[in-house]
Coordinates of C-alpha atoms and ligand atoms in Angstrom, one line a residue:
M119 CA 24.4 6.1 46.8
T120 CA 26.4 5.2 43.6
Y121 CA 24.6 2.7 41.2
P122 CA 25.0 -0.3 39.2
A123 CA 26.8 0.1 35.9
F124 CA 24.4 -1.2 32.8
T125 CA 26.9 -4.6 32.4
L126 CA 25.6 -8.2 32.9
D127 CA 27.5 -7.9 36.5
G128 CA 25.6 -4.7 37.1
Y129 CA 22.6 -6.4 36.1
A130 CA 23.2 -8.8 38.5
E131 CA 23.7 -6.4 41.3
T132 CA 20.8 -4.5 40.6
I133 CA 18.6 -7.8 41.1
R134 CA 20.2 -8.9 44.4
G135 CA 20.4 -5.3 45.6
L136 CA 16.2 -5.9 45.4
T137 CA 16.2 -9.9 47.0
D138 CA 18.5 -8.3 49.5
R139 CA 15.8 -5.9 49.9
G140 CA 13.7 -9.4 50.7
Y141 CA 12.2 -9.6 47.0
R142 CA 11.7 -13.1 45.8
V143 CA 11.4 -12.7 41.8
T144 CA 8.2 -14.6 40.0
G145 CA 6.4 -14.5 36.9
F146 CA 3.5 -12.7 36.2
Q147 CA 0.9 -14.8 36.9
D148 CA 2.2 -15.1 40.8
A149 CA 3.0 -12.3 41.9
V150 CA 1.0 -10.5 44.7
P151 CA 0.6 -6.5 44.5
T152 CA 1.1 -6.5 48.1
E153 CA 3.7 -8.2 48.2
R154 CA 7.4 -8.4 47.8
H155 CA 7.8 -9.7 44.6
L156 CA 9.6 -9.0 41.4
I157 CA 8.8 -9.4 37.9
L158 CA 11.6 -9.3 35.4
R159 CA 10.6 -8.5 32.3
H160 CA 12.7 -8.1 29.1
D161 CA 11.4 -7.3 25.7
I162 CA 13.5 -8.5 22.5
D163 CA 13.3 -5.3 20.5
Q164 CA 16.6 -6.0 18.9
S165 CA 18.4 -9.0 19.5
I166 CA 18.2 -12.3 20.0
P167 CA 21.5 -13.8 21.0
R168 CA 21.9 -10.8 23.3
A169 CA 19.0 -12.0 25.0
R170 CA 19.9 -15.6 25.1
R171 CA 23.3 -14.2 26.9
M172 CA 21.0 -12.5 29.6
A173 CA 18.6 -15.4 30.0
E174 CA 22.0 -17.5 30.8
R175 CA 23.4 -14.8 33.7
E176 CA 19.8 -15.0 35.0
A177 CA 19.7 -18.8 35.2
A178 CA 22.6 -19.2 36.8
E179 CA 22.0 -16.9 39.4
G180 CA 19.0 -19.1 40.3
W181 CA 16.0 -16.3 38.6
C182 CA 13.3 -17.1 36.0
A183 CA 12.2 -14.1 33.4
T184 CA 9.7 -13.4 31.2
Y185 CA 11.7 -12.9 27.2
F186 CA 8.7 -11.1 24.9
V187 CA 9.8 -11.8 21.6
L188 CA 8.4 -8.8 18.6
L189 CA 7.4 -11.2 15.2
R190 CA 6.5 -8.1 13.3
T191 CA 10.8 -6.4 12.8
E192 CA 13.4 -6.1 10.3
M193 CA 15.5 -6.6 13.3
Y194 CA 15.7 -10.7 13.6
N195 CA 13.8 -13.8 12.1
P196 CA 12.6 -15.6 15.3
W197 CA 12.1 -18.9 13.3
S198 CA 15.6 -19.3 12.1
R199 CA 17.3 -22.1 13.1
Q200 CA 19.9 -20.2 15.9
A201 CA 17.0 -17.6 16.9
T202 CA 14.7 -21.0 17.5
E203 CA 17.2 -22.7 18.9
D204 CA 18.3 -19.9 21.4
L205 CA 14.7 -19.5 22.6
R206 CA 14.1 -22.9 23.4
A207 CA 17.3 -22.7 25.1
M208 CA 15.7 -20.3 27.4
R209 CA 12.8 -22.2 28.2
Q210 CA 14.6 -25.4 29.3
L211 CA 16.8 -22.4 31.5
G212 CA 13.2 -22.1 33.1
H213 CA 12.5 -18.7 31.3
E214 CA 9.0 -18.0 30.1
I215 CA 8.4 -16.7 25.9
G216 CA 5.6 -14.4 25.7
L217 CA 4.2 -12.0 22.4
H218 CA 5.6 -8.8 22.1
L219 CA 3.3 -7.3 19.8
D220 CA 3.5 -4.0 17.7
A221 CA -0.1 -3.1 17.5
S222 CA 0.7 -0.6 14.8
C223 CA 0.6 -3.3 12.4
Y224 CA -3.2 -3.3 12.9
A225 CA -6.0 -1.0 11.7
D226 CA -8.4 -1.2 15.0
A227 CA -9.1 -3.6 18.0
E228 CA -10.7 -6.0 16.1
A229 CA -8.2 -6.6 13.5
M230 CA -5.6 -6.3 16.7
E231 CA -7.3 -8.6 18.1
H232 CA -6.9 -11.1 15.3
G233 CA -3.6 -10.6 14.8
A234 CA -2.5 -11.1 18.4
E235 CA -4.1 -14.9 18.7
A236 CA -2.4 -15.8 14.6
E237 CA 1.3 -14.2 15.9
C238 CA 0.5 -16.0 19.5
R239 CA 0.1 -19.4 17.5
A240 CA 2.9 -18.7 15.1
L241 CA 5.2 -18.0 18.4
E242 CA 3.6 -21.0 19.8
N243 CA 4.9 -23.6 16.6
I244 CA 8.3 -21.5 16.5
I245 CA 8.7 -22.4 20.6
E246 CA 6.9 -25.4 21.0
A247 CA 4.8 -24.3 24.0
P248 CA 2.0 -22.2 25.0
V249 CA 2.4 -18.5 24.9
S250 CA 0.1 -16.6 27.4
L251 CA 1.4 -13.4 28.2
I252 CA 1.6 -10.4 25.9
S253 CA 3.7 -7.0 26.2
F254 CA 2.8 -4.2 23.8
H255 CA 6.0 -2.5 21.5
R256 CA 5.7 1.2 22.0
P257 CA 2.3 1.3 23.1
A258 CA -0.5 3.8 22.1
K259 CA -1.3 5.7 25.4
S260 CA -5.0 3.8 24.8
L261 CA -3.3 0.3 25.2
L262 CA -2.3 1.3 28.8
G263 CA -4.4 0.0 31.9
G264 CA -7.8 -1.3 32.1
D265 CA -8.2 -4.9 32.7
R266 CA -9.1 -6.5 29.3
R267 CA -7.1 -9.1 27.6
I268 CA -6.0 -9.3 24.6
A269 CA -6.4 -13.0 22.7
G270 CA -7.7 -14.2 26.2
R271 CA -4.1 -13.3 27.5
L272 CA -2.7 -11.2 30.2
H273 CA -0.8 -8.2 29.2
T274 CA 1.7 -6.7 30.9
Y275 CA 0.1 -2.8 31.0
M276 CA -2.6 -4.3 33.0
D277 CA -3.7 -2.1 35.7
R278 CA -2.6 -5.6 37.9
F279 CA 1.0 -5.5 36.7
T280 CA 1.1 -1.4 36.7
R281 CA -1.3 0.4 38.6
D282 CA -1.2 -2.2 41.9
M283 CA 2.4 -2.8 41.6
G284 CA 5.2 -0.8 40.6
Y285 CA 6.3 -0.3 37.5
S286 CA 9.8 0.8 36.5
S287 CA 12.2 0.3 33.1
D288 CA 15.5 1.1 31.4
S289 CA 14.3 2.6 28.7
R290 CA 17.0 4.4 26.1
G291 CA 19.6 2.5 28.9
A292 CA 19.2 4.6 31.7
W293 CA 16.9 4.7 34.7
R294 CA 14.9 7.5 33.5
H295 CA 12.6 7.8 36.2
G296 CA 14.4 6.4 39.4
H297 CA 16.4 3.7 40.2
P298 CA 14.5 0.3 41.3
W299 CA 16.2 0.5 44.3
Q300 CA 14.4 3.9 45.0
H301 CA 11.5 2.9 43.9
E302 CA 8.4 4.0 45.8
A303 CA 6.4 0.7 45.6
V304 CA 10.4 -1.0 47.0
L305 CA 9.9 2.0 49.7
Q306 CA 6.6 0.9 50.2
S307 CA 7.4 -3.1 49.8
R308 CA 4.9 -3.8 46.9
A309 CA 5.5 -5.5 44.1
L310 CA 7.2 -4.8 41.0
Q311 CA 7.5 -5.3 37.1
L312 CA 10.9 -4.8 36.1
L313 CA 11.6 -4.1 32.5
T314 CA 15.1 -3.7 31.2
H315 CA 16.4 -4.5 27.5
S316 CA 19.4 -7.1 27.7
V317 CA 20.6 -5.2 24.7
W318 CA 21.5 -2.2 26.7
W319 CA 23.5 -4.6 29.2
V320 CA 25.3 -7.9 27.4
G321 CA 29.2 -6.2 27.9
S322 CA 31.7 -6.7 30.2
E323 CA 32.2 -3.0 30.0
P324 CA 29.8 0.1 30.2
Q325 CA 29.5 1.8 26.9
E326 CA 26.9 4.5 26.1
P327 CA 23.6 3.2 24.7
H328 CA 24.4 4.5 21.2
Q329 CA 27.2 2.1 21.0
R330 CA 25.9 -1.1 22.1
L331 CA 22.9 -0.6 19.3
A332 CA 26.0 0.3 16.8
D333 CA 27.7 -3.1 18.1
V334 CA 24.4 -4.9 17.8
L335 CA 23.7 -4.0 14.1
D336 CA 27.6 -4.8 13.7
E337 CA 26.6 -8.6 15.0
H338 CA 23.7 -8.6 12.4
V339 CA 25.5 -7.7 9.1
E340 CA 28.4 -10.2 9.9
R341 CA 25.0 -12.9 10.5
L342 CA 23.6 -11.8 6.9
D343 CA 27.1 -11.7 5.5
R344 CA 28.0 -15.4 6.9
D345 CA 24.7 -16.5 5.6
L346 CA 24.7 -15.4 2.3
A347 CA 28.4 -16.8 2.2
I348 CA 27.0 -19.9 2.9
N349 CA 23.9 -20.3 0.8
N350 CA 25.0 -17.9 -2.3
D351 CA 28.4 -19.4 -4.9
V352 CA 28.4 -15.2 -5.9
W353 CA 29.2 -13.7 -2.6
S354 CA 31.4 -16.4 -1.2
G355 CA 33.2 -16.7 -4.5
R356 CA 33.5 -20.3 -5.0
S357 CA 31.5 -19.6 -8.4
T358 CA 34.5 -17.5 -9.8
Ligands
ZN466 ZN1 9.7 -3.1 22.0

């Protein structure tokens, strides 16, 4: 079997392959492990503009996903004017916004609990809506499983979302643990949490994952260059 390419069209084809098998796209709260429910999860690790493009494509297909925003990162600033506009637009399209939490920023479980609460509140201020879901960024094994909430909120690695239902991810720009169409949960008609990263998919042509990241980095540099020119005469040359 040939599988869809890593492009936006390919992504839509991948999801359609599941809806054609009887799957219905649902949010985390509504997903029932024993039903053919499909949770579309996106961790935004590198680029909010790319996430927005994916969100627009999903909305055009009639699908609602959950996008998790990383606050403690050097890659983007969710409270920049453009990012705030992007995130609010994504909500308007029907998507949910959750917190992508880097637990390694905190010394122990108690500090993480406080930090998660503070980060959720900050994100709630940014998107002007409640944040009720958390996903961990590069989680340590000790954070996986169980049924304990973090800062009173559900998290995506709880047993109900990973053990009771299927879980599949496009880590490093490939289906390293098999294509979702062939996932054990799909073959058994059980629910599936599908984690994808827009950085691997946004583009009309397939590219090597490394090239996708290089392009994202170029976009960041272009944006910083523009911002510097707007805000600093030394850079724009207007002071000479
Ligand atoms: Zn991440």
